[in-house]
PDB file of C-alpha atoms in Angstrom:
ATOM      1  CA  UNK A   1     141.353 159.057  45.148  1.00 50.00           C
ATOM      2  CA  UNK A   2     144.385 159.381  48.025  1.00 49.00           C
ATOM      3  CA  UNK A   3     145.971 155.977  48.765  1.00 44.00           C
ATOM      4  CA  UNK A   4     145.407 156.888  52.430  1.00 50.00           C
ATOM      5  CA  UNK A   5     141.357 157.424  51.389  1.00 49.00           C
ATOM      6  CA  UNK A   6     141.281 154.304  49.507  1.00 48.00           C
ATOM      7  CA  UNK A   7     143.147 152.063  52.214  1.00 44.00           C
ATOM      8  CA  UNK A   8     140.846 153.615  54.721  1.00 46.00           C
ATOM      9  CA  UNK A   9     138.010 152.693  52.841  1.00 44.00           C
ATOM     10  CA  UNK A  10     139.266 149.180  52.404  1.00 40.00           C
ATOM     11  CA  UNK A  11     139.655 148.552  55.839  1.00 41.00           C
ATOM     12  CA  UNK A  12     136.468 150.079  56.914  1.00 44.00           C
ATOM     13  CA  UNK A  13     134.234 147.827  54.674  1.00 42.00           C
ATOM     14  CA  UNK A  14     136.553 144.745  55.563  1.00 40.00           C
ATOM     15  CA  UNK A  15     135.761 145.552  59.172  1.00 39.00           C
ATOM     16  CA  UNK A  16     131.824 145.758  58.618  1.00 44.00           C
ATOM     17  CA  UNK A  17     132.404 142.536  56.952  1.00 44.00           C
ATOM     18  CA  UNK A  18     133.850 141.161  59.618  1.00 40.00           C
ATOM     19  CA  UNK A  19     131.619 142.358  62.095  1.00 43.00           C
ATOM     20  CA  UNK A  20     128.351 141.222  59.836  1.00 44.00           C
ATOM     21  CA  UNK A  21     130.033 138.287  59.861  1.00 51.00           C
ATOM     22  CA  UNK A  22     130.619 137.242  63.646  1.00 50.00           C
ATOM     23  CA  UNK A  23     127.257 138.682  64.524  1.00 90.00           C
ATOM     24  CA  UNK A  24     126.039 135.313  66.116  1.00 97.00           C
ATOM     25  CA  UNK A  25     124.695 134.871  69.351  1.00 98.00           C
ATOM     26  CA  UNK A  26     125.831 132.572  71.739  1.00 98.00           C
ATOM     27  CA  UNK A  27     123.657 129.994  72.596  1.00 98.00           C
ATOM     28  CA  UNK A  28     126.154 127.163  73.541  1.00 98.00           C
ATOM     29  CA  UNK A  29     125.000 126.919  77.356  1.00 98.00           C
ATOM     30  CA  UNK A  30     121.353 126.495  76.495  1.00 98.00           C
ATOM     31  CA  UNK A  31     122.769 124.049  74.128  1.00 98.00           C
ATOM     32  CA  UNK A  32     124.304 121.893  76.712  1.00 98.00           C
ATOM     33  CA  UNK A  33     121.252 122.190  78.868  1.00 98.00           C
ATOM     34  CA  UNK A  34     119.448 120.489  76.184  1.00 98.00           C
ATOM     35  CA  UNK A  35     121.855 117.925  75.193  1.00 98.00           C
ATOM     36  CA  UNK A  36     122.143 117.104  79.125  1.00 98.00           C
ATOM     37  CA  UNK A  37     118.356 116.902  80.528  1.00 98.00           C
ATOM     38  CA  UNK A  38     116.223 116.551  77.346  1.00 98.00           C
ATOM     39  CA  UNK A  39     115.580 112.873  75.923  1.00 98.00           C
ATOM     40  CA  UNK A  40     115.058 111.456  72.978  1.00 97.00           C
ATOM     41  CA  UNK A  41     111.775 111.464  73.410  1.00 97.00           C
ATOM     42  CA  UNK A  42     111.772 115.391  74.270  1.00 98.00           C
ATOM     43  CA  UNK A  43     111.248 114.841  77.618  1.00 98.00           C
ATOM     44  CA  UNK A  44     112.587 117.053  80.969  1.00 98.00           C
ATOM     45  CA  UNK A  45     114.775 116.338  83.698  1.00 98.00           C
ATOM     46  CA  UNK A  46     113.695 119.235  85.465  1.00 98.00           C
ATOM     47  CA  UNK A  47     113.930 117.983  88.614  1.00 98.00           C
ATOM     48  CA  UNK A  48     118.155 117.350  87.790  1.00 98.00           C
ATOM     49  CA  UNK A  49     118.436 120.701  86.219  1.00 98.00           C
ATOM     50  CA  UNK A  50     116.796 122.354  89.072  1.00 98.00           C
ATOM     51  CA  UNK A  51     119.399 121.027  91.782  1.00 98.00           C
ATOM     52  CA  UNK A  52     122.736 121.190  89.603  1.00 98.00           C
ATOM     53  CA  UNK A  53     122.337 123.649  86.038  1.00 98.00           C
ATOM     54  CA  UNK A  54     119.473 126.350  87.600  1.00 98.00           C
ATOM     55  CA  UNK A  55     122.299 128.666  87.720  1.00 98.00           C
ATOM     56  CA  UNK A  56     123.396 128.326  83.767  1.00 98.00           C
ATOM     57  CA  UNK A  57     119.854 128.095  82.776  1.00 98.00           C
ATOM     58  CA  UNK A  58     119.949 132.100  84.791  1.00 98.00           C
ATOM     59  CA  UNK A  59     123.197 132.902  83.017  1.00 98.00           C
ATOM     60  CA  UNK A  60     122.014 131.704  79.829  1.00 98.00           C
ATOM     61  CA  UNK A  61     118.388 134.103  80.146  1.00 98.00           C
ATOM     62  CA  UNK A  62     120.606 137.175  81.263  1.00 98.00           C
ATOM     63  CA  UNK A  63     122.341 137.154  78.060  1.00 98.00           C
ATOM     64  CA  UNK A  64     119.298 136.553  76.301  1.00 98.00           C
ATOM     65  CA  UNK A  65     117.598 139.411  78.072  1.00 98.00           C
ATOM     66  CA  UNK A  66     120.865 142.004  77.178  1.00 98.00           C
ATOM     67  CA  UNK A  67     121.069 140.869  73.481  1.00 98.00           C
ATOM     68  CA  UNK A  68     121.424 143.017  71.261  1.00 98.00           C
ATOM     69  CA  UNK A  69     118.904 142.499  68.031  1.00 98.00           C
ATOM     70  CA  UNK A  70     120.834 145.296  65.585  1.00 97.00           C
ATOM     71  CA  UNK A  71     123.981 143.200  65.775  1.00 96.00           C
ATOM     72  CA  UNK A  72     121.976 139.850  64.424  1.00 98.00           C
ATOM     73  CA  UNK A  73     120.625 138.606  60.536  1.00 98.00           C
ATOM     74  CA  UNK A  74     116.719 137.818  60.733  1.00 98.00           C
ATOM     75  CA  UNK A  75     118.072 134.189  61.255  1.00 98.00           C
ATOM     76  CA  UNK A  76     119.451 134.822  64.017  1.00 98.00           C
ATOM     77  CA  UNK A  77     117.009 136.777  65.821  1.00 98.00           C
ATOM     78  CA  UNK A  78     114.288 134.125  65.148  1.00 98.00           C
ATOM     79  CA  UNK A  79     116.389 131.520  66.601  1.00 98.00           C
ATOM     80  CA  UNK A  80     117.122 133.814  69.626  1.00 98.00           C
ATOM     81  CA  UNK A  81     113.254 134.128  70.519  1.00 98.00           C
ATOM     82  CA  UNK A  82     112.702 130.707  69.353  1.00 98.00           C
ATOM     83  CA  UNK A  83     115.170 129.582  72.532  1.00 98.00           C
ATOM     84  CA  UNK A  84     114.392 131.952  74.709  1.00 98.00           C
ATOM     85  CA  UNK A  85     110.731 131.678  74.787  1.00 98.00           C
ATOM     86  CA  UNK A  86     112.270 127.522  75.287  1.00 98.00           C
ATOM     87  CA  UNK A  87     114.228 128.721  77.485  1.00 98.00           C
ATOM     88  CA  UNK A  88     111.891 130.665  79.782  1.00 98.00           C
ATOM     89  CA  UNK A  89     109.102 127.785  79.772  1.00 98.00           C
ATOM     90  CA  UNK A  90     112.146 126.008  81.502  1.00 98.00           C
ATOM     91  CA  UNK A  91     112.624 128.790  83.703  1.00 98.00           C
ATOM     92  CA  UNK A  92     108.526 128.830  84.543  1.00 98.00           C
ATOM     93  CA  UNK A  93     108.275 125.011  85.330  1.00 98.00           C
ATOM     94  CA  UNK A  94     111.328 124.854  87.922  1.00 98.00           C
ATOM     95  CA  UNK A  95     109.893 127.848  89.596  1.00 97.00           C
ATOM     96  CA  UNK A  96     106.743 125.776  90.246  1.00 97.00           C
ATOM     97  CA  UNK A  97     104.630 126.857  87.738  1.00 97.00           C
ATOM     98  CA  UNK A  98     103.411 125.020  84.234  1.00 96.00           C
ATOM     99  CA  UNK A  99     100.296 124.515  81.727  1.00 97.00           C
ATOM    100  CA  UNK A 100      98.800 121.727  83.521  1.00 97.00           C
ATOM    101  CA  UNK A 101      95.205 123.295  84.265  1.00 94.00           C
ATOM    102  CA  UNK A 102      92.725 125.857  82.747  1.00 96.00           C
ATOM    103  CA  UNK A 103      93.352 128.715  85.478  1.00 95.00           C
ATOM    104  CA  UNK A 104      97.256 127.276  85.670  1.00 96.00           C
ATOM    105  CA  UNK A 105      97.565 128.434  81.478  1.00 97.00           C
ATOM    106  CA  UNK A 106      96.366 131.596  82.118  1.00 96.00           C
ATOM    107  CA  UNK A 107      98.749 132.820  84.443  1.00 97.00           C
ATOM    108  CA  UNK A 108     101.707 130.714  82.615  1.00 97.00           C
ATOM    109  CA  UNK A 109     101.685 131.961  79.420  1.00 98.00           C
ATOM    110  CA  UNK A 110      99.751 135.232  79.779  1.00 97.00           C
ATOM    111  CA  UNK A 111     101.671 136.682  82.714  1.00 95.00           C
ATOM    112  CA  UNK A 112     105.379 137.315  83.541  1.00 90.00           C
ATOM    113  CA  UNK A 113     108.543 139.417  82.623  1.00 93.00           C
ATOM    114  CA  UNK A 114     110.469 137.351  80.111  1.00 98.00           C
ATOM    115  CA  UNK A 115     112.966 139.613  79.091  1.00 98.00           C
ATOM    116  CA  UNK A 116     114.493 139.287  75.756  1.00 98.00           C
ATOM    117  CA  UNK A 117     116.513 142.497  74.484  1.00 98.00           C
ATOM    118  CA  UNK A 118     115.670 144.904  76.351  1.00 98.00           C
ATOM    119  CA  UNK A 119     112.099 144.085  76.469  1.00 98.00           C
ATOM    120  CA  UNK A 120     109.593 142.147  78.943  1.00 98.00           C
ATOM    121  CA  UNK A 121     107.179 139.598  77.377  1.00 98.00           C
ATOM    122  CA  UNK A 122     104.813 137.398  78.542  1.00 98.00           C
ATOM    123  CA  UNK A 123     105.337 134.062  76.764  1.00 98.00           C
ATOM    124  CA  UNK A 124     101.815 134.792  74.979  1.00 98.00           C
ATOM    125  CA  UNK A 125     103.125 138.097  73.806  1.00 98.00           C
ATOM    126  CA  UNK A 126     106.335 136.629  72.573  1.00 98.00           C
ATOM    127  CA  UNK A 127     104.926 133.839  70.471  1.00 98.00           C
ATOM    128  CA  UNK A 128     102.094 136.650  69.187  1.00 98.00           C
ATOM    129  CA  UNK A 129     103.642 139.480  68.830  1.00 98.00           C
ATOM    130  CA  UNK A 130     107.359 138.688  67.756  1.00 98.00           C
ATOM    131  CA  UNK A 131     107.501 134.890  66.829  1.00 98.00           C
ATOM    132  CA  UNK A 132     104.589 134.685  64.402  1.00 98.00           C
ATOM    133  CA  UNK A 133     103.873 138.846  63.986  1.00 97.00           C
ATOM    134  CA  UNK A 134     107.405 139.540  62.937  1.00 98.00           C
ATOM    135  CA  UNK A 135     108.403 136.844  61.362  1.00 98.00           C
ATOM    136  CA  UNK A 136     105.553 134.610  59.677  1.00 97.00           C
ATOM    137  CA  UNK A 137     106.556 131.855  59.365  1.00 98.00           C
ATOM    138  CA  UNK A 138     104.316 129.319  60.707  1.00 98.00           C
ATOM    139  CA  UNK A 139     107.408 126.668  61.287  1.00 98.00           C
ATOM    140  CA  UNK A 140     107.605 128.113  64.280  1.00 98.00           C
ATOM    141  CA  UNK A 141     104.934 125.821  65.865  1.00 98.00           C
ATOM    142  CA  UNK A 142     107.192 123.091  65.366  1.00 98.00           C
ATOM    143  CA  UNK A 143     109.903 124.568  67.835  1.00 98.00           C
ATOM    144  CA  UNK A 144     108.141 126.119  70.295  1.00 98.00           C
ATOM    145  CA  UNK A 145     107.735 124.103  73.163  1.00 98.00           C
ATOM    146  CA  UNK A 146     105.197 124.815  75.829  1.00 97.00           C
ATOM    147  CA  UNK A 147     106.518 122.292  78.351  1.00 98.00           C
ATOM    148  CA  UNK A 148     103.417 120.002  78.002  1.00 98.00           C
ATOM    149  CA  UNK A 149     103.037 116.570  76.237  1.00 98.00           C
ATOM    150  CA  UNK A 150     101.174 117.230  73.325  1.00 98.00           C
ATOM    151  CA  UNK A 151     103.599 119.695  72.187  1.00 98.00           C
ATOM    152  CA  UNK A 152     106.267 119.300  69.318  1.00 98.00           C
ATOM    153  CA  UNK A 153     109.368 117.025  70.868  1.00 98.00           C
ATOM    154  CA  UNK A 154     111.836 119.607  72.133  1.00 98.00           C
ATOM    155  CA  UNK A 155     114.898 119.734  69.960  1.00 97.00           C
ATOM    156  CA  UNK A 156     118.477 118.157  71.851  1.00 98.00           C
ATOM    157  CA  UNK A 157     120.078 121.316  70.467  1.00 98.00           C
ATOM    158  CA  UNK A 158     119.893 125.363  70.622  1.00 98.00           C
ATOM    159  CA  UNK A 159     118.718 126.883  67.461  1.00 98.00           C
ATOM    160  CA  UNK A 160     121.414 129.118  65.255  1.00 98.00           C
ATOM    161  CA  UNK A 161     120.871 131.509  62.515  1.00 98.00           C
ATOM    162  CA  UNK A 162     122.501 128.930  60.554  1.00 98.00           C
ATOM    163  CA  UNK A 163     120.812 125.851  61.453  1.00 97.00           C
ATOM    164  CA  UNK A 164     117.458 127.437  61.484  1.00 98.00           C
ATOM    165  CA  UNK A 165     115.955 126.679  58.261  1.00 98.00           C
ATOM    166  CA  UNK A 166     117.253 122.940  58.055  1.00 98.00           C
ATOM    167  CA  UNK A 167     115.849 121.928  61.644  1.00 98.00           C
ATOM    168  CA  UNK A 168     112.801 123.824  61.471  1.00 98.00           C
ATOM    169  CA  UNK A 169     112.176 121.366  58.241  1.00 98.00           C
ATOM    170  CA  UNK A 170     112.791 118.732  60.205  1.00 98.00           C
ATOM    171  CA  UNK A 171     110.984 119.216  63.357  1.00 98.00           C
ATOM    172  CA  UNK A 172     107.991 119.690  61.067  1.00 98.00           C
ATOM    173  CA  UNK A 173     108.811 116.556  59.535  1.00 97.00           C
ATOM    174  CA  UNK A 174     109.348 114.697  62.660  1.00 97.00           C
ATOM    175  CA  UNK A 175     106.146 116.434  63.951  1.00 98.00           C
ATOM    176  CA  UNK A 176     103.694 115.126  60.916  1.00 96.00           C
ATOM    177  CA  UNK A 177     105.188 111.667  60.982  1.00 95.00           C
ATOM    178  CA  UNK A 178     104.336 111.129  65.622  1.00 96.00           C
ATOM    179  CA  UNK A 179     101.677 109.143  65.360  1.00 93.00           C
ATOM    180  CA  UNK A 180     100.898 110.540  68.715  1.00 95.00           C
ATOM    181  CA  UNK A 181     100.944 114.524  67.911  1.00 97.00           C
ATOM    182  CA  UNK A 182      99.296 113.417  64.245  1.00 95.00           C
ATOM    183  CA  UNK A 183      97.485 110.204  64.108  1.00 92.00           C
ATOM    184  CA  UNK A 184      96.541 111.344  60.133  1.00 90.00           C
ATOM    185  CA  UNK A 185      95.109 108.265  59.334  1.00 75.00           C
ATOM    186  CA  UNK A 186      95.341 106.308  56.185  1.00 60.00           C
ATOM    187  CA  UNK A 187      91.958 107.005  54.907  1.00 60.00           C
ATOM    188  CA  UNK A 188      90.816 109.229  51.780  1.00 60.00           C
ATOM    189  CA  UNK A 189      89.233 111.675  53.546  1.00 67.00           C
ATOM    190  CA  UNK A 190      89.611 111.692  57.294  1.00 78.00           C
ATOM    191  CA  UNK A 191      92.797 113.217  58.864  1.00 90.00           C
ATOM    192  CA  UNK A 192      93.964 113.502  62.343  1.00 93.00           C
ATOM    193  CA  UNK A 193      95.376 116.238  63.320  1.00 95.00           C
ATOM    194  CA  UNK A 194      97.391 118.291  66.667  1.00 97.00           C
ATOM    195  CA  UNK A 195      94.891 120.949  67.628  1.00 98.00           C
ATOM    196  CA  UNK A 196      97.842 123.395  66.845  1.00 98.00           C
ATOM    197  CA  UNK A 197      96.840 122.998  63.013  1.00 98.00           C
ATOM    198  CA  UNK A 198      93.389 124.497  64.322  1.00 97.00           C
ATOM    199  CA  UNK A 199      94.080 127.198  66.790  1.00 98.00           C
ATOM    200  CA  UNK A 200      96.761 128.564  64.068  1.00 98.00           C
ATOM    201  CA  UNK A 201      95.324 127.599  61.283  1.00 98.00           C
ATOM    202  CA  UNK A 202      95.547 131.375  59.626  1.00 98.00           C
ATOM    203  CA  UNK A 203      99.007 131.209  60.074  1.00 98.00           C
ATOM    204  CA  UNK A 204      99.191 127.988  57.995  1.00 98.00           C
ATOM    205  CA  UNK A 205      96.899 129.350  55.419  1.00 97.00           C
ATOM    206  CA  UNK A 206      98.728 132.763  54.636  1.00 98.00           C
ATOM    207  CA  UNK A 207     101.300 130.724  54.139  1.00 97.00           C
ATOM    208  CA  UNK A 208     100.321 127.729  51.627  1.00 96.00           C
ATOM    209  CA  UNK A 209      96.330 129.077  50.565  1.00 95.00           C
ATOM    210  CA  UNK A 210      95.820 126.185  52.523  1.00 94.00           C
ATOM    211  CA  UNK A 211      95.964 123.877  56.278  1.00 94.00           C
ATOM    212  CA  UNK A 212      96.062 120.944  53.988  1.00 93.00           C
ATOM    213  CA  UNK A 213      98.760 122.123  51.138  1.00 93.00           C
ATOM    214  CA  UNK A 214     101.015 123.357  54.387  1.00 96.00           C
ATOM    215  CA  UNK A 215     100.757 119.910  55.699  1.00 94.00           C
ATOM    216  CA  UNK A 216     101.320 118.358  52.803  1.00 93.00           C
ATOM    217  CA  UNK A 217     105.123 119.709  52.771  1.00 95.00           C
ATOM    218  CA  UNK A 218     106.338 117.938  55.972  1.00 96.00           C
ATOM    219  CA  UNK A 219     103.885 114.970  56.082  1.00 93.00           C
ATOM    220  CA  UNK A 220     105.020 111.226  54.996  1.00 89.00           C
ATOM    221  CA  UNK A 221     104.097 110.160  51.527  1.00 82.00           C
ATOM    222  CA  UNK A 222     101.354 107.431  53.276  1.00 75.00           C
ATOM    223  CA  UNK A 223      99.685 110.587  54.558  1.00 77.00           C
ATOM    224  CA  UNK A 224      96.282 111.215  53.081  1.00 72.00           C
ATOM    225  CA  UNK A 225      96.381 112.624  49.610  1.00 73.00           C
ATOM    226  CA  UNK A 226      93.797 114.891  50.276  1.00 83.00           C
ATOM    227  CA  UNK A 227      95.851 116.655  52.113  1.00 85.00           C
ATOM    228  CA  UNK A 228      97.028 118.397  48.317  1.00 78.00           C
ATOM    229  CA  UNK A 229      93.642 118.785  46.546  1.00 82.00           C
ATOM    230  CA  UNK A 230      92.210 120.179  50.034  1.00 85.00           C
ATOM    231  CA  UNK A 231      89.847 117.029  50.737  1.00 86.00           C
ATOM    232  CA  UNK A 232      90.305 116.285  53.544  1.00 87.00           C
ATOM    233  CA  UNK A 233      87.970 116.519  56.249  1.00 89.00           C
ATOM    234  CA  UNK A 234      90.317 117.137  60.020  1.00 92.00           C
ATOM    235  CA  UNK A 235      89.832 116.299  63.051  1.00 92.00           C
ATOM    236  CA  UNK A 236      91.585 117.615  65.996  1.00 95.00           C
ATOM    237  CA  UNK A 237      92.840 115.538  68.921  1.00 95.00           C
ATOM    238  CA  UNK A 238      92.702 116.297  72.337  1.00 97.00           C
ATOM    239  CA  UNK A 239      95.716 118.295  73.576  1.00 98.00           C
ATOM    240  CA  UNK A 240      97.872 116.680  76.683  1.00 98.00           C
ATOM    241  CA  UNK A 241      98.895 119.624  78.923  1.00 98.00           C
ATOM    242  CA  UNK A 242     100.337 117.088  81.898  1.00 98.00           C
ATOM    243  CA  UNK A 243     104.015 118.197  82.041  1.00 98.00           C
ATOM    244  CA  UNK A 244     106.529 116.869  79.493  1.00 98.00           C
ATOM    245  CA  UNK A 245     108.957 116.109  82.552  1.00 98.00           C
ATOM    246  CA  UNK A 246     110.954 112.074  82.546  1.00 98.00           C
ATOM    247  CA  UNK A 247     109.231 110.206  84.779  1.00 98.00           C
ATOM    248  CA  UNK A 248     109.684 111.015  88.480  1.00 98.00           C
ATOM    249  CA  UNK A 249     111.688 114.504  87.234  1.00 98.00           C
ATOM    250  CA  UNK A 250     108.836 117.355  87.667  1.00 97.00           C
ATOM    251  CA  UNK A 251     110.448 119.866  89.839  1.00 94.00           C
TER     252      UNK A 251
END
């Protein structure tokens, strides 16, 4: 082989390196937004956001909408969607819509142009058809956040390719151990659960044989042990769709 081929060759895979690499996207505005109107409780300053940030929160779905998914590891397209479909529920609520109502779901998640890529989704489709069709893995319901008070705490921070793994484990964790979300119970038998465990229960199934052995991995060692040897007998709370704004911050 030439020098000249071999050097050319050299630099050509170190620049595919390089490029594999940096391909990240950039979620460090929707990071801020988080950090600034979410607290600790996972609760929404929409009202603030609305009058100062409703700009960024724009900015930050525009890029969203012209990523580009060839440049980005599975990682890293997971934690796009997971954000934007965040992202988007944000947009929804300051634009005066939200979950609160039967008739006020449908339209909410089943309708709109939530463009991510390239391509329009309705927040339905997204979670469906990309979020747990494409990627299966039934973490997910631990991140997405549907802007209502029965769902997961939102996370104070974007999600990365690189963080993804660690704080999906720990939002399930943090989900199976609210004693709001998942009374459990103490008891050998009888476990309380978030109706999220029922409506998606095949997703938890294909991926631990079992509801039970999937809860088992994130739920505190006082949980129910039937939760292992599939025992248990659930029950599913009542879900709280009133907006998961701070107090006097609904838009």
């Amino acid at each position: 082989m030439r020098l000249g081929t071999r050097a050319g060759i050299l630099i050509g895979a170190a620049l595919v390196g390089a490029m594999a690499h940096a391909a990240t996207f950039d979620h460090s505005v929707w990071d801020e937004l988080l950090e600034k109107y979410v607290d600790s409780d996972g609760r929404v300053a929409y009202k603030r956001l609305k009058s100062a940030d409703a700009p960024k929160l724009e900015a930050y779905l525009q890029s969203v909408a012209a990523a580009d998914l060839s440049t980005l590891d599975v990682n890293e397209q997971m934690a796009l969607y997971i954000n934007a479909y965040n992202a988007y529920v944000f947009k929804g609520i300051l634009g005066g819509s939200s979950a609160e109502g039967v008739f006020a779901r449908v339209g909410f998640f089943g309708f709109g142009k939530n463009r991510v890529a390239g391509i329009d989704y309705s927040l339905k489709k997204m979670e469906d058809d990309v979020l747990r069709g494409k990627f299966k893995d039934p973490r997910v319901h631990f991140a997405l956040v549907c802007g209502s008070t029965s769902c997961p705490k939102l996370e104070r921070e974007a999600y990365t390719g690189a963080t993804l793994d660690a704080l999906l484990d720990k939002k399930g964790r943090e989900f199976l151990a609210d004693s709001f979300r998942n009374p459990l119970g103490a008891g050998p038998k009888d476990v309380k659960l978030s109706s999220i465990f029922k409506w998606f229960a095949g997703d938890f199934q294909a991926n631990a044989g079992s509801v039970g052995k999937f809860i088992a991995r994130f739920a505190p060692a006082s949980a129910s042990v039937c939760l292992e040897n599939d025992s248990c007998e659930f029950e599913y709370i009542d879900y709280d769709w009133s907006m998961n704004a701070q107090t006097g911050e609904k838009p």
